[in-house]
Coordinates of C-alpha atoms in Angstrom, one line a residue:
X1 CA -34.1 -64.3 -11.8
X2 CA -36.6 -61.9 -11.2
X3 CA -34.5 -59.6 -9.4
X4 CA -32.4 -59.6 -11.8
X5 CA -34.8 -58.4 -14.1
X6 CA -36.1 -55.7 -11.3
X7 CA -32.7 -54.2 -11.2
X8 CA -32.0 -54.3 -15.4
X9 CA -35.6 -52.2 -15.0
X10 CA -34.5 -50.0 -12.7
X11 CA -31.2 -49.2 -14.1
X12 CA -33.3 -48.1 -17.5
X13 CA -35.4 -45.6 -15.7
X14 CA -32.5 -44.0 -13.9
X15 CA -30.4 -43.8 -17.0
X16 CA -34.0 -42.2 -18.6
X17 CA -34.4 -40.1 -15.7
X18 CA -30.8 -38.7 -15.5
X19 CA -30.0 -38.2 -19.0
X20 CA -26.7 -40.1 -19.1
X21 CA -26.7 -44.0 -18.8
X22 CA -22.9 -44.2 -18.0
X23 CA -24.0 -44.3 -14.1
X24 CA -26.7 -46.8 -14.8
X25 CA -24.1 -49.5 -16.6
X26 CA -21.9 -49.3 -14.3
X27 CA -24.1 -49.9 -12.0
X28 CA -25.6 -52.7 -13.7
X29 CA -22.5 -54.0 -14.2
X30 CA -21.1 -54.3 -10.8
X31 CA -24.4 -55.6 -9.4
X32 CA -24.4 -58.9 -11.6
X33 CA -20.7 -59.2 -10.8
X34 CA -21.5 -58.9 -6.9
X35 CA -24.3 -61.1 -7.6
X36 CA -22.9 -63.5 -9.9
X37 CA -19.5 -63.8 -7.5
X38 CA -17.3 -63.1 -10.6
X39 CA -14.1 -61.6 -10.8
X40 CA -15.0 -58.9 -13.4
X41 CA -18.1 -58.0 -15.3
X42 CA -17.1 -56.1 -18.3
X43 CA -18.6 -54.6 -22.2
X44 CA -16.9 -54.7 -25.3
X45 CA -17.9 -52.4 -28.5
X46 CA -16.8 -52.5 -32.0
X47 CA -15.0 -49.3 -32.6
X48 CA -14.2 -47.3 -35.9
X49 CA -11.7 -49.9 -37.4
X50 CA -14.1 -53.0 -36.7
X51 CA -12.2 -53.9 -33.6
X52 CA -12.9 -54.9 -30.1
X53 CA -12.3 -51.9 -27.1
X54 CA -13.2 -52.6 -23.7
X55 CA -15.3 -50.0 -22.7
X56 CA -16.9 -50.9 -19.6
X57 CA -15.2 -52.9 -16.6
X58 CA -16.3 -53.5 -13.5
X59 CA -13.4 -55.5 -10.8
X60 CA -14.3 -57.6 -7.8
X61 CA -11.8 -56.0 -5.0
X62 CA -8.3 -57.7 -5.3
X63 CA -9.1 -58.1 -9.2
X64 CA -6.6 -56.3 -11.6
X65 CA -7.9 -53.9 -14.4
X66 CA -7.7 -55.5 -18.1
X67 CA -8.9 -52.6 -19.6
X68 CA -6.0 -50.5 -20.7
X69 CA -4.9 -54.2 -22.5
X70 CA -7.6 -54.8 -24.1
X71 CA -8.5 -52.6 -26.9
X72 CA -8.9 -53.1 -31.0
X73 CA -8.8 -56.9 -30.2
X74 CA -9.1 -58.6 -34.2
X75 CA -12.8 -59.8 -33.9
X76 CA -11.0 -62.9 -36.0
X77 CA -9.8 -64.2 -32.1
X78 CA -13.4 -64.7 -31.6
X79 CA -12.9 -67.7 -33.4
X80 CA -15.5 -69.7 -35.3
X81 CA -18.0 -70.9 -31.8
X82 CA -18.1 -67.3 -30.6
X83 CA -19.0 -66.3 -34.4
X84 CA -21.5 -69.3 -34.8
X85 CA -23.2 -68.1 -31.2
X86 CA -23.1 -64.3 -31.8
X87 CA -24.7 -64.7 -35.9
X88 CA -27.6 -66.8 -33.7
X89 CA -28.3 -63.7 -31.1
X90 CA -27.2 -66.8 -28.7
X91 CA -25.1 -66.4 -25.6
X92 CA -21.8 -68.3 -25.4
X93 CA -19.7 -69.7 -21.9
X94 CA -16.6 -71.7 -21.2
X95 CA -16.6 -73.3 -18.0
X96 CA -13.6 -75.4 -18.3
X97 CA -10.6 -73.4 -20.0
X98 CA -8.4 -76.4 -20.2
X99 CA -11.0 -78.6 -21.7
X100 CA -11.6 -75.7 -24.5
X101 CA -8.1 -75.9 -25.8
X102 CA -8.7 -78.5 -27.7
X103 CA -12.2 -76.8 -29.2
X104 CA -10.1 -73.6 -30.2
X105 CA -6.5 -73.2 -29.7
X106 CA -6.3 -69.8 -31.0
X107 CA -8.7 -68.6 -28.4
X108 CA -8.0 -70.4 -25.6
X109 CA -4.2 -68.8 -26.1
X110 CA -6.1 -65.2 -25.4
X111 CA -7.7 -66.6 -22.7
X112 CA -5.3 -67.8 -21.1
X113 CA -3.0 -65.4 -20.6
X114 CA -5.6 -63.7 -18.5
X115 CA -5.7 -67.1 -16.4
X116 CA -9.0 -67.5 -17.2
X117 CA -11.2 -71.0 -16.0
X118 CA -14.8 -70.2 -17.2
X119 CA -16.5 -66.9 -18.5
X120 CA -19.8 -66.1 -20.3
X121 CA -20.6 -63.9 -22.7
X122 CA -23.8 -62.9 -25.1
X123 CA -23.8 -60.2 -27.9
X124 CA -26.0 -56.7 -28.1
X125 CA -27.4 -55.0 -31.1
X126 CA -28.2 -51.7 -32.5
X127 CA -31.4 -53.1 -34.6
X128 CA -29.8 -56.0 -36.5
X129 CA -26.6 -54.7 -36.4
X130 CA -23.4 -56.9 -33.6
X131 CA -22.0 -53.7 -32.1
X132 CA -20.5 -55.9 -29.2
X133 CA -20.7 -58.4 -26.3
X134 CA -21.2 -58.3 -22.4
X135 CA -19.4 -60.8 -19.9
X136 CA -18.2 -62.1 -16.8
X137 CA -15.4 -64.1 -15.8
X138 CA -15.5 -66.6 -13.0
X139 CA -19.2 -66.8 -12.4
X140 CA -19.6 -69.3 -9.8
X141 CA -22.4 -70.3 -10.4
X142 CA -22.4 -71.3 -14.3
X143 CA -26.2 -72.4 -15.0
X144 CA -27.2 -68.9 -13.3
X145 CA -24.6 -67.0 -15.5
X146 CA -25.8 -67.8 -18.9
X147 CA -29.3 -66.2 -18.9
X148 CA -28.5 -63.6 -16.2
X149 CA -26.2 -62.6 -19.1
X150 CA -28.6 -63.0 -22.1
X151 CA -31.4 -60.4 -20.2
X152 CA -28.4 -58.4 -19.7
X153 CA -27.4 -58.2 -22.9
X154 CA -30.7 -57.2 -24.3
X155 CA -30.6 -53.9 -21.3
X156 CA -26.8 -53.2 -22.1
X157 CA -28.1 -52.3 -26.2
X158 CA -30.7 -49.8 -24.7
X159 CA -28.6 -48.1 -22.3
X160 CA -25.8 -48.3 -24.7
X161 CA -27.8 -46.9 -27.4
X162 CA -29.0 -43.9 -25.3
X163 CA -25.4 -43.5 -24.7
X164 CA -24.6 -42.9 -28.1
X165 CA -27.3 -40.5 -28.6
X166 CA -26.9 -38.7 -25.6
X167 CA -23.1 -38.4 -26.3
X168 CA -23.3 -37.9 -29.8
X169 CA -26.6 -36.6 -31.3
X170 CA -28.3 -33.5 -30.8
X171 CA -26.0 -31.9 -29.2
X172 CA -22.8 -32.3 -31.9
X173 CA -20.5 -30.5 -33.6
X174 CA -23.2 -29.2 -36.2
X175 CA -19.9 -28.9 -38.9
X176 CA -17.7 -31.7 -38.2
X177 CA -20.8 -34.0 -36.1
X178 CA -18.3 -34.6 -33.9
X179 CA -19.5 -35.4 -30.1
X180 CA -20.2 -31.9 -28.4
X181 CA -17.7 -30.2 -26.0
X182 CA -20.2 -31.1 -23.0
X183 CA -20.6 -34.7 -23.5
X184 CA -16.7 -34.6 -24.2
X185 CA -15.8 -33.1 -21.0
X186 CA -18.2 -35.2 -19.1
X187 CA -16.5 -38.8 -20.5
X188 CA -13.2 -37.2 -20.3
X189 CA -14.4 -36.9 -16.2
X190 CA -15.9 -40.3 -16.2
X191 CA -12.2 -41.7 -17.4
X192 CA -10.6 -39.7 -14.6
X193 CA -13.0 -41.8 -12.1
X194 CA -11.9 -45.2 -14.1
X195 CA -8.2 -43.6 -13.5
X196 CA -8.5 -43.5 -10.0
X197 CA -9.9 -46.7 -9.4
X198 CA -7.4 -48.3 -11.9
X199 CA -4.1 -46.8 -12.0
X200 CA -2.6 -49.1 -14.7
X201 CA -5.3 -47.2 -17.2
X202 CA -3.2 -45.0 -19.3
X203 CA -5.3 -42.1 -21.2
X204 CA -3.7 -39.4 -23.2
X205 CA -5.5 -36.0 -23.7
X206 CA -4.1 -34.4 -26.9
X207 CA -4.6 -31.2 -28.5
X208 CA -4.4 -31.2 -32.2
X209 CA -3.6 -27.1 -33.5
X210 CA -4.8 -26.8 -37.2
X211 CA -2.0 -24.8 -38.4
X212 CA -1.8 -22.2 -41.5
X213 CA -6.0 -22.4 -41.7
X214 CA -7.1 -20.2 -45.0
X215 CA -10.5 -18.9 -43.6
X216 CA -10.2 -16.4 -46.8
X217 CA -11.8 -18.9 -49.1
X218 CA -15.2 -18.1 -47.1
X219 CA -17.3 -20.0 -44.4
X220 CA -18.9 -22.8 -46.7
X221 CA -15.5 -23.9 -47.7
X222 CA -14.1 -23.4 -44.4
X223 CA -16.6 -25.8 -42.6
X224 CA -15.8 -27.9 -45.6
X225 CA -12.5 -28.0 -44.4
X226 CA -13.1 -28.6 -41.1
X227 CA -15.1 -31.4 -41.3
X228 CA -12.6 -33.3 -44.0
X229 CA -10.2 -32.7 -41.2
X230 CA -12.3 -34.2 -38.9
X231 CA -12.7 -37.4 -40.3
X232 CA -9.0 -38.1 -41.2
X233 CA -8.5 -37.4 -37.6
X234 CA -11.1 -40.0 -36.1
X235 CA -10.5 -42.3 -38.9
X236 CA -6.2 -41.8 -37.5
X237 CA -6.3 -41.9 -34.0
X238 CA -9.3 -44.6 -34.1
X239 CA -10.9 -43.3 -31.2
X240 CA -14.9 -41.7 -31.1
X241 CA -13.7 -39.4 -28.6
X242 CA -12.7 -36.7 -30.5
X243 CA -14.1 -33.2 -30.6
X244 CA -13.8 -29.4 -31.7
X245 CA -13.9 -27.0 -28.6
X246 CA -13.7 -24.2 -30.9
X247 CA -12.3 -22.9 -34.5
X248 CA -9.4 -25.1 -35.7
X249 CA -8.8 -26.6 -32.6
X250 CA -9.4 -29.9 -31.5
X251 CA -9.1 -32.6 -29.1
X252 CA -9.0 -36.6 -28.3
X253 CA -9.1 -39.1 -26.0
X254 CA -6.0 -42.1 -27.2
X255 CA -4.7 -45.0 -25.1
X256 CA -1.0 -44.1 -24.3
X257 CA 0.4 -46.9 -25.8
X258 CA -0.9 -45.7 -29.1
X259 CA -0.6 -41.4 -28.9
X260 CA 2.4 -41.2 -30.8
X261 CA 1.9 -43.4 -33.4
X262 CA -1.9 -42.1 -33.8
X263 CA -0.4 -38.2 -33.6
X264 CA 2.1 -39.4 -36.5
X265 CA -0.5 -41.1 -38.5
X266 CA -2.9 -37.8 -38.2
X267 CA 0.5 -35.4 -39.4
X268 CA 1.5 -37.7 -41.9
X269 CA -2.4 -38.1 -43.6
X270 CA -2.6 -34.4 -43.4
X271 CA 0.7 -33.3 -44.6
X272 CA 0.6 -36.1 -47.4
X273 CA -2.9 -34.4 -48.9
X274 CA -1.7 -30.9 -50.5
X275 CA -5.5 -30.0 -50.4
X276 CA -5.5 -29.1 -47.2
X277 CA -3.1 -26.8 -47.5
X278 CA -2.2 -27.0 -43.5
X279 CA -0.1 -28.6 -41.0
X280 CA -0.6 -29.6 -37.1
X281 CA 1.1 -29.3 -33.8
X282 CA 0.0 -31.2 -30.9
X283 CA 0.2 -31.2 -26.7
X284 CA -0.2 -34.5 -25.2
X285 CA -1.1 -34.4 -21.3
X286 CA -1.3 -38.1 -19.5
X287 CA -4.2 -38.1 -17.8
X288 CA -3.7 -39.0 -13.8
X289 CA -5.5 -40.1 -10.5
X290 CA -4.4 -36.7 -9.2
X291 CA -6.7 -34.9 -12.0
X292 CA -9.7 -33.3 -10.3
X293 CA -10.7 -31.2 -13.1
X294 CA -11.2 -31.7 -17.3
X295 CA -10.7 -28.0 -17.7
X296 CA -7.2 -28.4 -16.2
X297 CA -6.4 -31.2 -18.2
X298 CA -7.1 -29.6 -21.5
X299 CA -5.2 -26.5 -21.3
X300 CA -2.5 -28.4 -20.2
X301 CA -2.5 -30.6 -23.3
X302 CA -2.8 -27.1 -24.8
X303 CA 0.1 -25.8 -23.4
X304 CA 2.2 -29.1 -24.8
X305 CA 0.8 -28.5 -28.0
X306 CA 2.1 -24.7 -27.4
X307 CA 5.5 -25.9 -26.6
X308 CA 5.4 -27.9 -30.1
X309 CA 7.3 -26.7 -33.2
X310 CA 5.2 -26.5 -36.1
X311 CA 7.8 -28.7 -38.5
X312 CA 8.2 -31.8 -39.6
X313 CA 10.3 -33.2 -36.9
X314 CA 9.1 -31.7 -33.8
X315 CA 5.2 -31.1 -34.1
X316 CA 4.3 -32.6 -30.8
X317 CA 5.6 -32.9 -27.3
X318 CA 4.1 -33.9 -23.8
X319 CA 3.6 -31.8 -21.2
X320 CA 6.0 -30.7 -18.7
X321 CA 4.8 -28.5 -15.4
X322 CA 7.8 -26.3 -16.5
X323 CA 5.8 -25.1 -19.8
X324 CA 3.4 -23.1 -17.4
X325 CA 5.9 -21.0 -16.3
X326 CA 6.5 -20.4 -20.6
X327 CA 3.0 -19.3 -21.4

């Protein structure tokens, strides 16, 4: 155990030492998985909307990625033990799947389509606040698991915490406070790595163009603007990655299953509010293994959004190599 608590240690000062804790989690995360002999050691994080995302996931070789499935899961298929647990700062485990069927059918149906057997998990705060749980599944050794998992937990809030602030603080969007253009670019690259590793991940860059902007009514009033935009935009695609490079431009980070309904949602809010006074068009670039740089992936979602008439029925498009040759 006290290795354990050596490594957590260590994985705190590099994160402090580094500026960026991303490293450090995964790191953290893939050493109790080794350690543990689990199949996957992973973090969920209560998004905008109250949901469950998988944000972290670390696979034992041979294991298949659940990340790209598992995102806005209700925090209702928790179920009542999980809730009990969680509310009590307490850690919570399964080690017989079957056996918990009976405990709490609802839950053991999630589970169990992931052919689950056992699995352990214990909650993290941001002060008194749940913001979300760490895991494993397929510990073998159970009775090591459970507080292997509740030091964890207490680590995973501080380096997730410094995450936030490093990601989103003093360095944001002073208008909108969206997450600045570095710390985008370097999660957008941290996503290309996931990519890579996992190929059934499916990330969407998208350009949103702020279309028919009135910057006549002065700069007070135009960041006013901006940052009303802003938030129908995070609150529509339901994503913290979002961000504004510059002007009345911006861009986001959406799962693929969910770009065009979130690009629908964002046109629709805006065009449905005759205070704004604007409309949108928007690129959306797939993200791939074969992406070596952000920079690259962004003008091409810029290029889509390019390609995009700004109407009604056609305000977004995906990109094609063939626009290049157009711009």
């Amino acid at each position: 155990m006290l290795g354990y608590v050596e490594l957590m240690n260590q994985c705190m000062d590099w994160a402090m030492q580094d500026g960026d804790p991303s490293d450090a989690i995964m790191i953290l995360l893939s050493e109790i998985g080794e350690e543990l002999g689990a199949a996957r050691a992973y973090i969920f994080q209560l998004n905008e909307k109250e949901l469950y995302d998988n944000t972290y996931e670390w696979c034992a070789p041979g294991v298949a990625s659940e990340r790209a499935t598992l995102q806005d899961m209700p925090r209702d298929d928790l179920g009542s033990p999980f809730a009990r647990a969680f509310r009590e700062n307490s850690g919570y485990y399964i080690s017989d799947m079957a056996a918990f069927k009976e405990t709490d059918p609802m839950l053991y149906e999630v589970f169990s389509r992931q052919e689950l057997s056992s699995l352990v998990l214990c909650p993290f705060y941001f002060e008194t606040d749940l913001v979300g749980f760490v895991g494993v599944d397929e510990p073998k050794d159970m009775s090591l698991a459970l507080p292997v998992m509740q030091i964890a937990s207490s680590h995973m809030s501080g380096l997730l915490q410094k995450s936030f602030y490093v990601e989103k603080g003093a360095s944001a969007d002073s208008v909108t406070n969206l997450c600045s253009v570095t710390a985008f670019r370097h999660h957008v690259a941290y996503e290309l790595a996931e990519i890579q590793a996992n190929p059934g991940l499916k990330l969407d860059l998208v350009h949103f163009d702020i279309r028919n902007f009135n910057k006549e009514h002065g700069l007070k009033a135009s960041n006013e603007l901006l940052k009303r935009l802003a938030q129908v935009i995070v609150q529509e695609v339901g994503s913290p990655w979002l961000v504004r490079p510059v002007a009345d431009h911006f861009y986001a980070l959406i799962p693929d299953s969910k770009v065009d309904q979130a690009i629908r949602n964002v046109h629709d809010a805006i065009i449905g509010d005759e205070a704004f006074g604007v409309s949108i068009r928007a690129g959306i670039y797939p993200l791939s293994a074969s992406d070596q740089q952000v920079s690259f992936a962004m003008d091409r979602a810029r290029i889509a959004a390019n390609n995009a008439v700004s109407n009604y029925q056609n305000y977004y498009c995906r990109y094609e190599q063939k626009m290049e040759a157009l711009t």
